[in-house]
Amino acid sequence: MLYTFENTPQLAALRVETERVGDRIEFEVLGPERDLYAPLIELYYDWFNRVGPIAVHEGRNVYSLYLPPIPSGGDARLLEGIFRDKLFNLRTPRAVTIAVTHDCQCRCIHCSAEDFSESAEPLSRDDIEKVVSAGLAMGMTNVTFTGGEPLLREDLEQLIASVPEAQAVSKIFTNGALLSPERAVSLKSAGLQAVKLSLDSADPFKHDRLRQRHGSFQEVEQGVSSALEAGLLVGLSTYATNESVKEGGLGHLASLAAEWDVHEISVFDVIPTGRLLHDDEALMDELTRKDLMEQAVTLNREFRGRPRIVTQSWTNSPSGFAAYFGCLAGTYQFHVTAYGEFTPCDFTPISFGNVRTESIEHLWNKLAAHPAFCDHRRECRMQSTSFREQYIQPIPEKAPLPYPIEKLDAEST
């Protein structure tokens, strides 16, 4: 497949020919400036070739449910975004999470959206499609629909269909309660590539208790089966705490995921946000993060990359390709709440405006120019003591979220 980069004038003459050869991606850099760009492109594909794919999906290699398959138009756009960001200092959003509803059947103890304001009407289908269209025009390659519980929206398939497969991947995060075989087929037909099902523990009783919903574990298991049968890529989403890492909870979860034939496990650090916003004691310590990364390396070797375990602790580390990612909030992605508030990520309860009254491009540029988000940072901002002291602790205890950045800036001066 021939990659071109017409959206970036500096790359107008660059061409990259990519081809899937078994588990590997072969490529050739073409154009008068090939020697300038070839080393970076080689580093990019060398990483994928070293870790290997987790699946072959519709004739293309899949390396993560967060990234476009290779080769594809989405991968060309992702590569272009890297060039724009790293070589030309043109901040480009590559991912968005959109809460399509605030409603949910669960009442999770750790819910990150629990205290978000419901003072306005939820986003309409037209509102959401405008967000998707504007983000794609800026270079996005990943559109993730979240909630609440996204499957509660009857028009979710129409929203998924608004994401062109030639430009980006679409994915949902779900609790699995409504992921029936019929709904999974419907989602696949609409163009959905992947589902991430939330699983807090490999212990059914503990998972149900944390979700405060009886039978939730069984719903996740059935949802995994339904999604796989429909031909969707399937991941599990979980979170780590100091306690769960010490208890080896990831190993139990990985074994279960392998038994269920899941493709990927995302392990987020527990982040004091939502219900836990002012509970700084929940933060993971550095030794625990290191232990978690070591466990993930061991388990990835044991299971030979299926399921592939990706930890936030690794993403926020200086280890290899992770150094490129770091904190994604406002540098790689943005989030839109179910009521249109534009935030750096779904864990950061700070609003930079509303998509109903301001353009996505304006809001992104406003975010990218803010002193707290204008530079690349390795550490997750929501886990940074200095960031929390300046931007989280001043948020009043009962204030509706997300809290306006203008108020926080005014209070700090």
Short mmCIF file of C-alpha atoms in Angstrom, two decimals:
data_model
loop_
_atom_site.label_atom_id
_atom_site.label_comp_id
_atom_site.label_asym_id
_atom_site.label_seq_id
_atom_site.Cartn_x
_atom_site.Cartn_y
_atom_site.Cartn_z
CA MET A 1 0.00 0.00 0.00
CA LEU A 2 1.36 3.41 -0.95
CA TYR A 3 1.26 6.03 1.83
CA THR A 4 1.05 9.69 0.89
CA PHE A 5 0.93 12.73 3.18
CA GLU A 6 -0.88 15.51 1.32
CA ASN A 7 -2.17 17.18 4.49
CA THR A 8 1.35 18.28 5.43
CA PRO A 9 3.09 20.47 2.82
CA GLN A 10 6.53 19.58 4.17
CA LEU A 11 5.80 15.92 3.35
CA ALA A 12 4.20 16.44 -0.06
CA ALA A 13 6.96 14.59 -1.92
CA LEU A 14 7.32 11.74 0.58
CA ARG A 15 5.97 8.28 -0.24
CA VAL A 16 6.13 5.09 1.83
CA GLU A 17 5.32 1.73 0.26
CA THR A 18 4.16 -0.70 2.97
CA GLU A 19 3.42 -4.40 2.72
CA ARG A 20 2.41 -7.09 5.18
CA VAL A 21 4.67 -10.13 4.87
CA GLY A 22 3.45 -12.62 7.46
CA ASP A 23 4.08 -11.19 10.91
CA ARG A 24 6.35 -8.47 9.54
CA ILE A 25 5.81 -5.13 7.87
CA GLU A 26 8.17 -4.45 4.97
CA PHE A 27 8.48 -0.89 3.71
CA GLU A 28 10.33 1.30 1.23
CA VAL A 29 10.73 5.05 1.56
CA LEU A 30 10.46 6.94 -1.73
CA GLY A 31 10.96 10.54 -2.80
CA PRO A 32 13.78 13.09 -3.01
CA GLU A 33 14.04 13.42 0.79
CA ARG A 34 13.94 9.72 1.58
CA ASP A 35 17.28 9.80 3.43
CA LEU A 36 15.92 12.47 5.78
CA TYR A 37 12.81 10.54 6.84
CA ALA A 38 13.89 6.90 6.43
CA PRO A 39 15.60 6.58 9.88
CA LEU A 40 12.45 7.64 11.77
CA ILE A 41 10.23 5.41 9.66
CA GLU A 42 12.62 2.51 10.25
CA LEU A 43 12.42 3.05 14.03
CA TYR A 44 8.63 3.12 13.80
CA TYR A 45 8.21 -0.16 11.95
CA ASP A 46 11.10 -1.84 13.75
CA TRP A 47 9.13 -1.57 17.00
CA PHE A 48 6.08 -3.25 15.46
CA ASN A 49 8.20 -5.97 13.91
CA ARG A 50 9.87 -6.67 17.25
CA VAL A 51 6.67 -7.00 19.27
CA GLY A 52 4.71 -8.80 16.55
CA PRO A 53 0.97 -8.62 15.84
CA ILE A 54 -1.78 -9.77 18.19
CA ALA A 55 -4.06 -10.60 15.26
CA VAL A 56 -4.49 -10.52 11.53
CA HIS A 57 -7.73 -8.68 10.91
CA GLU A 58 -9.16 -8.43 7.40
CA GLY A 59 -5.74 -9.07 5.89
CA ARG A 60 -3.84 -6.52 8.00
CA ASN A 61 -1.65 -6.85 11.07
CA VAL A 62 -3.06 -5.54 14.36
CA TYR A 63 -0.54 -4.58 17.02
CA SER A 64 -2.86 -2.89 19.50
CA LEU A 65 -6.56 -2.12 19.68
CA TYR A 66 -5.58 1.54 20.16
CA LEU A 67 -3.73 1.76 16.84
CA PRO A 68 -4.79 1.40 13.21
CA PRO A 69 -3.92 -1.92 11.57
CA ILE A 70 -0.93 -2.04 9.22
CA PRO A 71 -0.95 -1.35 6.34
CA SER A 72 -3.91 1.03 6.25
CA GLY A 73 -4.91 4.61 5.61
CA GLY A 74 -5.18 5.07 9.37
CA ASP A 75 -1.57 3.98 9.86
CA ALA A 76 -0.47 6.47 7.17
CA ARG A 77 -2.29 9.22 9.09
CA LEU A 78 -0.72 8.10 12.39
CA LEU A 79 2.76 8.22 10.84
CA GLU A 80 1.99 11.66 9.42
CA GLY A 81 0.89 12.82 12.87
CA ILE A 82 4.20 11.68 14.36
CA PHE A 83 6.09 13.66 11.74
CA ARG A 84 3.94 16.75 12.33
CA ASP A 85 4.42 16.54 16.08
CA LYS A 86 8.07 15.57 16.36
CA LEU A 87 9.62 17.27 13.31
CA PHE A 88 7.47 20.32 12.63
CA ASN A 89 6.03 21.10 16.08
CA LEU A 90 2.48 20.89 14.72
CA ARG A 91 0.41 19.45 17.59
CA THR A 92 -1.98 16.92 16.06
CA PRO A 93 -4.72 15.01 17.93
CA ARG A 94 -4.56 11.33 17.11
CA ALA A 95 -7.29 10.01 19.38
CA VAL A 96 -10.56 11.08 20.97
CA THR A 97 -12.79 9.48 23.58
CA ILE A 98 -16.42 10.57 23.40
CA ALA A 99 -18.89 9.84 26.20
CA VAL A 100 -22.07 9.20 24.24
CA THR A 101 -24.16 8.92 27.41
CA HIS A 102 -23.77 9.46 31.13
CA ASP A 103 -26.22 6.66 31.96
CA CYS A 104 -24.91 3.33 33.20
CA GLN A 105 -26.28 0.17 34.83
CA CYS A 106 -23.27 -0.08 37.18
CA ARG A 107 -22.27 2.06 40.14
CA CYS A 108 -18.55 1.42 40.17
CA ILE A 109 -16.65 2.37 43.30
CA HIS A 110 -13.89 3.88 41.14
CA CYS A 111 -16.09 5.53 38.47
CA SER A 112 -14.20 8.39 36.80
CA ALA A 113 -17.39 10.06 35.51
CA GLU A 114 -19.53 9.77 38.64
CA ASP A 115 -19.58 13.44 39.62
CA PHE A 116 -19.77 14.92 36.14
CA SER A 117 -22.43 17.60 35.71
CA GLU A 118 -25.77 16.71 34.14
CA SER A 119 -26.91 20.34 33.87
CA ALA A 120 -27.29 20.32 30.07
CA GLU A 121 -28.93 18.14 27.45
CA PRO A 122 -26.81 15.16 26.37
CA LEU A 123 -25.03 15.42 23.05
CA SER A 124 -27.22 14.63 20.05
CA ARG A 125 -26.18 12.36 17.22
CA ASP A 126 -25.48 15.45 15.11
CA ASP A 127 -23.31 16.96 17.87
CA ILE A 128 -21.21 13.80 18.12
CA GLU A 129 -20.84 13.37 14.37
CA LYS A 130 -19.56 16.96 14.16
CA VAL A 131 -16.92 16.17 16.79
CA VAL A 132 -15.86 13.08 14.85
CA SER A 133 -15.73 14.93 11.53
CA ALA A 134 -13.74 17.85 12.95
CA GLY A 135 -11.28 15.56 14.69
CA LEU A 136 -10.73 13.48 11.58
CA ALA A 137 -10.05 16.64 9.59
CA MET A 138 -7.27 17.43 12.09
CA GLY A 139 -5.66 13.99 11.77
CA MET A 140 -7.30 11.66 14.31
CA THR A 141 -6.80 7.92 13.82
CA ASN A 142 -8.72 6.51 16.79
CA VAL A 143 -12.32 7.26 17.82
CA THR A 144 -13.44 5.60 21.05
CA PHE A 145 -17.03 5.75 22.25
CA THR A 146 -17.41 5.55 26.01
CA GLY A 147 -19.96 6.46 28.68
CA GLY A 148 -21.54 5.84 31.01
CA GLU A 149 -22.42 2.75 29.03
CA PRO A 150 -22.35 3.42 25.26
CA LEU A 151 -24.54 0.43 24.38
CA LEU A 152 -27.45 2.23 26.04
CA ARG A 153 -27.54 4.54 23.00
CA GLU A 154 -29.81 3.12 20.34
CA ASP A 155 -28.08 5.14 17.62
CA LEU A 156 -24.57 3.93 18.51
CA GLU A 157 -24.28 2.04 15.23
CA GLN A 158 -24.96 5.27 13.31
CA LEU A 159 -22.23 7.01 15.29
CA ILE A 160 -19.80 4.19 14.53
CA ALA A 161 -20.67 4.39 10.84
CA SER A 162 -19.60 8.06 10.87
CA VAL A 163 -15.97 6.95 11.33
CA PRO A 164 -14.47 6.10 7.90
CA GLU A 165 -12.48 2.88 8.18
CA ALA A 166 -9.95 4.26 5.70
CA GLN A 167 -9.05 7.04 8.15
CA ALA A 168 -9.43 5.73 11.70
CA VAL A 169 -10.35 2.80 13.90
CA SER A 170 -13.48 2.87 16.04
CA LYS A 171 -13.76 1.21 19.43
CA ILE A 172 -16.09 1.12 22.42
CA PHE A 173 -15.55 0.64 26.14
CA THR A 174 -18.43 -1.32 27.63
CA ASN A 175 -19.46 -3.13 30.81
CA GLY A 176 -20.80 -5.93 28.60
CA ALA A 177 -24.32 -6.00 30.01
CA LEU A 178 -25.93 -5.34 26.62
CA LEU A 179 -23.35 -6.97 24.37
CA SER A 180 -25.59 -9.75 23.10
CA PRO A 181 -24.69 -11.84 20.04
CA GLU A 182 -27.17 -9.81 17.97
CA ARG A 183 -25.82 -6.45 19.14
CA ALA A 184 -22.25 -7.55 18.48
CA VAL A 185 -23.12 -8.46 14.89
CA SER A 186 -24.88 -5.10 14.49
CA LEU A 187 -21.82 -3.23 15.79
CA LYS A 188 -19.51 -5.14 13.48
CA SER A 189 -21.76 -4.41 10.50
CA ALA A 190 -21.64 -0.71 11.36
CA GLY A 191 -17.85 -0.73 11.06
CA LEU A 192 -16.70 -1.19 14.67
CA GLN A 193 -13.23 -2.70 14.91
CA ALA A 194 -12.86 -3.47 18.61
CA VAL A 195 -14.54 -3.64 21.99
CA LYS A 196 -12.92 -3.20 25.38
CA LEU A 197 -14.84 -4.82 28.21
CA SER A 198 -14.23 -3.63 31.76
CA LEU A 199 -13.15 -6.37 34.15
CA ASP A 200 -12.00 -5.33 37.59
CA SER A 201 -11.04 -8.76 38.88
CA ALA A 202 -10.74 -12.38 37.77
CA ASP A 203 -12.79 -13.20 40.87
CA PRO A 204 -16.50 -13.01 39.86
CA PHE A 205 -17.65 -12.01 43.36
CA LYS A 206 -15.06 -9.24 43.68
CA HIS A 207 -15.78 -7.87 40.20
CA ASP A 208 -19.53 -7.74 40.88
CA ARG A 209 -18.91 -6.05 44.24
CA LEU A 210 -16.69 -3.36 42.71
CA ARG A 211 -19.24 -2.78 39.95
CA GLN A 212 -22.15 -2.95 42.42
CA ARG A 213 -24.05 -5.08 39.93
CA HIS A 214 -24.92 -8.73 40.50
CA GLY A 215 -24.04 -10.91 37.52
CA SER A 216 -21.71 -8.35 35.91
CA PHE A 217 -18.83 -10.83 35.64
CA GLN A 218 -21.03 -13.29 33.73
CA GLU A 219 -22.13 -10.46 31.42
CA VAL A 220 -18.50 -9.68 30.62
CA GLU A 221 -17.77 -13.32 29.85
CA GLN A 222 -20.81 -13.54 27.56
CA GLY A 223 -19.90 -10.23 25.95
CA VAL A 224 -16.42 -11.45 25.11
CA SER A 225 -17.88 -14.55 23.48
CA SER A 226 -20.43 -12.52 21.52
CA ALA A 227 -17.83 -10.07 20.24
CA LEU A 228 -15.37 -12.75 19.17
CA GLU A 229 -18.11 -14.69 17.41
CA ALA A 230 -19.09 -11.53 15.50
CA GLY A 231 -15.50 -11.07 14.29
CA LEU A 232 -14.60 -8.13 16.50
CA LEU A 233 -11.23 -7.61 18.14
CA VAL A 234 -11.64 -7.93 21.90
CA GLY A 235 -9.79 -6.44 24.83
CA LEU A 236 -10.25 -6.30 28.58
CA SER A 237 -9.83 -3.05 30.48
CA THR A 238 -8.83 -3.12 34.13
CA TYR A 239 -6.97 -1.01 36.66
CA ALA A 240 -4.15 -1.63 39.10
CA THR A 241 -3.79 -0.55 42.70
CA ASN A 242 -0.92 -0.94 45.16
CA GLU A 243 -2.87 -3.79 46.73
CA SER A 244 -3.79 -5.64 43.51
CA VAL A 245 -0.20 -5.54 42.22
CA LYS A 246 1.14 -7.01 45.46
CA GLU A 247 -1.50 -9.74 45.29
CA GLY A 248 -0.57 -10.66 41.70
CA GLY A 249 -4.04 -9.90 40.37
CA LEU A 250 -2.75 -9.29 36.84
CA GLY A 251 -1.55 -12.88 36.52
CA HIS A 252 -5.00 -14.25 37.36
CA LEU A 253 -6.61 -11.82 34.92
CA ALA A 254 -4.17 -12.72 32.13
CA SER A 255 -4.83 -16.42 32.58
CA LEU A 256 -8.56 -15.80 32.34
CA ALA A 257 -8.10 -13.59 29.28
CA ALA A 258 -6.06 -16.31 27.58
CA GLU A 259 -8.78 -18.84 28.38
CA TRP A 260 -11.35 -16.50 26.81
CA ASP A 261 -9.09 -15.90 23.76
CA VAL A 262 -8.94 -12.13 24.34
CA HIS A 263 -6.53 -10.11 22.18
CA GLU A 264 -5.36 -7.42 24.62
CA ILE A 265 -5.49 -6.29 28.25
CA SER A 266 -5.28 -2.59 29.13
CA VAL A 267 -4.12 -1.96 32.70
CA PHE A 268 -4.73 1.59 33.86
CA ASP A 269 -3.20 2.92 37.05
CA VAL A 270 -5.88 3.72 39.59
CA ILE A 271 -6.27 7.48 39.28
CA PRO A 272 -7.91 9.71 41.89
CA THR A 273 -10.67 11.16 39.76
CA GLY A 274 -14.45 11.04 39.69
CA ARG A 275 -15.56 9.43 42.95
CA LEU A 276 -11.94 9.28 44.11
CA LEU A 277 -11.00 12.82 43.02
CA HIS A 278 -9.67 14.03 46.38
CA ASP A 279 -8.34 10.65 47.55
CA ASP A 280 -4.63 11.15 46.83
CA GLU A 281 -3.80 8.17 49.03
CA ALA A 282 -5.08 5.91 46.24
CA LEU A 283 -2.12 6.86 44.02
CA MET A 284 0.24 4.05 43.10
CA ASP A 285 3.82 4.39 44.31
CA GLU A 286 6.83 4.17 42.00
CA LEU A 287 7.97 0.76 43.23
CA THR A 288 4.51 -0.68 42.57
CA ARG A 289 4.51 0.71 39.02
CA LYS A 290 7.90 -0.88 38.40
CA ASP A 291 6.65 -4.19 39.81
CA LEU A 292 3.58 -4.01 37.58
CA MET A 293 5.69 -3.44 34.47
CA GLU A 294 7.89 -6.39 35.35
CA GLN A 295 4.83 -8.59 35.84
CA ALA A 296 3.51 -7.51 32.45
CA VAL A 297 6.80 -8.32 30.73
CA THR A 298 6.85 -11.79 32.31
CA LEU A 299 3.22 -12.47 31.37
CA ASN A 300 3.66 -11.23 27.80
CA ARG A 301 6.51 -13.70 27.40
CA GLU A 302 4.49 -16.48 29.00
CA PHE A 303 1.47 -15.94 26.75
CA ARG A 304 3.59 -15.00 23.71
CA GLY A 305 1.73 -11.79 23.09
CA ARG A 306 -1.84 -13.11 23.10
CA PRO A 307 -3.30 -11.59 25.13
CA ARG A 308 -0.93 -8.63 24.91
CA ILE A 309 -0.76 -6.73 28.18
CA VAL A 310 -0.30 -2.96 27.94
CA THR A 311 0.06 -1.02 31.18
CA GLN A 312 -0.30 2.69 31.74
CA SER A 313 2.75 2.40 33.96
CA TRP A 314 4.74 1.40 30.86
CA THR A 315 3.17 4.12 28.70
CA ASN A 316 4.26 6.70 31.29
CA SER A 317 7.79 5.30 31.54
CA PRO A 318 11.00 6.13 29.62
CA SER A 319 11.14 2.55 28.34
CA GLY A 320 11.68 2.26 24.57
CA PHE A 321 8.74 3.27 22.38
CA ALA A 322 6.81 4.34 25.49
CA ALA A 323 8.97 7.45 25.70
CA TYR A 324 7.08 8.73 22.64
CA PHE A 325 3.71 8.42 24.40
CA GLY A 326 4.02 9.60 28.01
CA CYS A 327 0.96 11.48 29.26
CA LEU A 328 -1.46 11.54 26.34
CA ALA A 329 -3.75 14.25 27.73
CA GLY A 330 -3.76 17.23 25.41
CA THR A 331 -0.75 16.02 23.44
CA TYR A 332 -2.12 12.90 21.76
CA GLN A 333 -5.81 12.85 22.65
CA PHE A 334 -8.77 14.76 24.03
CA HIS A 335 -12.09 13.80 25.60
CA VAL A 336 -15.65 15.06 25.15
CA THR A 337 -18.16 14.45 27.93
CA ALA A 338 -21.76 13.40 27.33
CA TYR A 339 -22.72 17.06 27.70
CA GLY A 340 -20.11 18.45 25.34
CA GLU A 341 -17.39 19.57 27.73
CA PHE A 342 -13.93 19.41 26.15
CA THR A 343 -11.30 17.98 28.52
CA PRO A 344 -7.68 16.80 28.12
CA CYS A 345 -8.65 13.17 28.79
CA ASP A 346 -11.46 11.24 30.44
CA PHE A 347 -9.53 11.18 33.75
CA THR A 348 -8.87 14.94 33.89
CA PRO A 349 -11.95 16.80 35.20
CA ILE A 350 -10.99 20.18 33.75
CA SER A 351 -13.03 21.80 30.98
CA PHE A 352 -11.55 24.01 28.27
CA GLY A 353 -14.97 24.83 26.81
CA ASN A 354 -17.93 23.17 25.15
CA VAL A 355 -18.07 21.67 21.66
CA ARG A 356 -21.55 23.10 21.14
CA THR A 357 -20.30 26.68 21.29
CA GLU A 358 -16.66 26.44 20.14
CA SER A 359 -14.95 24.54 17.35
CA ILE A 360 -12.85 21.46 18.03
CA GLU A 361 -9.86 23.10 16.38
CA HIS A 362 -10.15 26.17 18.62
CA LEU A 363 -10.55 24.06 21.77
CA TRP A 364 -7.60 21.83 20.83
CA ASN A 365 -5.36 24.82 20.17
CA LYS A 366 -6.47 26.41 23.45
CA LEU A 367 -5.59 23.20 25.30
CA ALA A 368 -2.27 22.78 23.49
CA ALA A 369 -1.24 26.34 24.33
CA HIS A 370 -2.03 26.10 28.05
CA PRO A 371 1.08 26.03 30.31
CA ALA A 372 -0.05 22.77 31.93
CA PHE A 373 -0.42 20.95 28.61
CA CYS A 374 1.83 22.69 26.10
CA ASP A 375 4.73 20.29 26.46
CA HIS A 376 5.29 16.54 26.37
CA ARG A 377 5.43 14.97 29.81
CA ARG A 378 6.31 11.41 30.67
CA GLU A 379 4.36 11.27 33.92
CA CYS A 380 0.56 11.13 33.94
CA ARG A 381 -0.49 14.63 34.95
CA MET A 382 -3.35 13.33 37.11
CA GLN A 383 -0.76 11.36 39.12
CA SER A 384 1.66 14.27 39.40
CA THR A 385 1.83 15.84 42.85
CA SER A 386 2.60 19.30 41.46
CA PHE A 387 -0.21 19.14 38.90
CA ARG A 388 -2.72 17.99 41.48
CA GLU A 389 -1.66 20.70 43.91
CA GLN A 390 -2.19 23.41 41.30
CA TYR A 391 -5.19 22.11 39.34
CA ILE A 392 -7.04 19.41 41.31
CA GLN A 393 -6.86 20.28 44.99
CA PRO A 394 -8.35 23.79 44.40
CA ILE A 395 -11.52 22.24 42.91
CA PRO A 396 -14.25 22.64 45.58
CA GLU A 397 -15.49 19.41 47.14
CA LYS A 398 -19.05 19.63 45.78
CA ALA A 399 -18.31 21.48 42.53
CA PRO A 400 -19.88 20.10 39.35
CA LEU A 401 -17.31 18.55 37.04
CA PRO A 402 -15.51 19.11 34.80
CA TYR A 403 -14.33 22.35 36.42
CA PRO A 404 -13.56 25.34 34.12
CA ILE A 405 -9.87 25.95 33.50
CA GLU A 406 -10.52 29.71 33.64
CA LYS A 407 -11.59 29.47 37.27
CA LEU A 408 -8.53 27.43 38.20
CA ASP A 409 -6.20 29.84 36.41
CA ALA A 410 -7.88 32.83 38.10
CA GLU A 411 -7.60 31.24 41.54
CA SER A 412 -3.89 30.50 41.07
CA THR A 413 -2.96 34.10 40.28
#
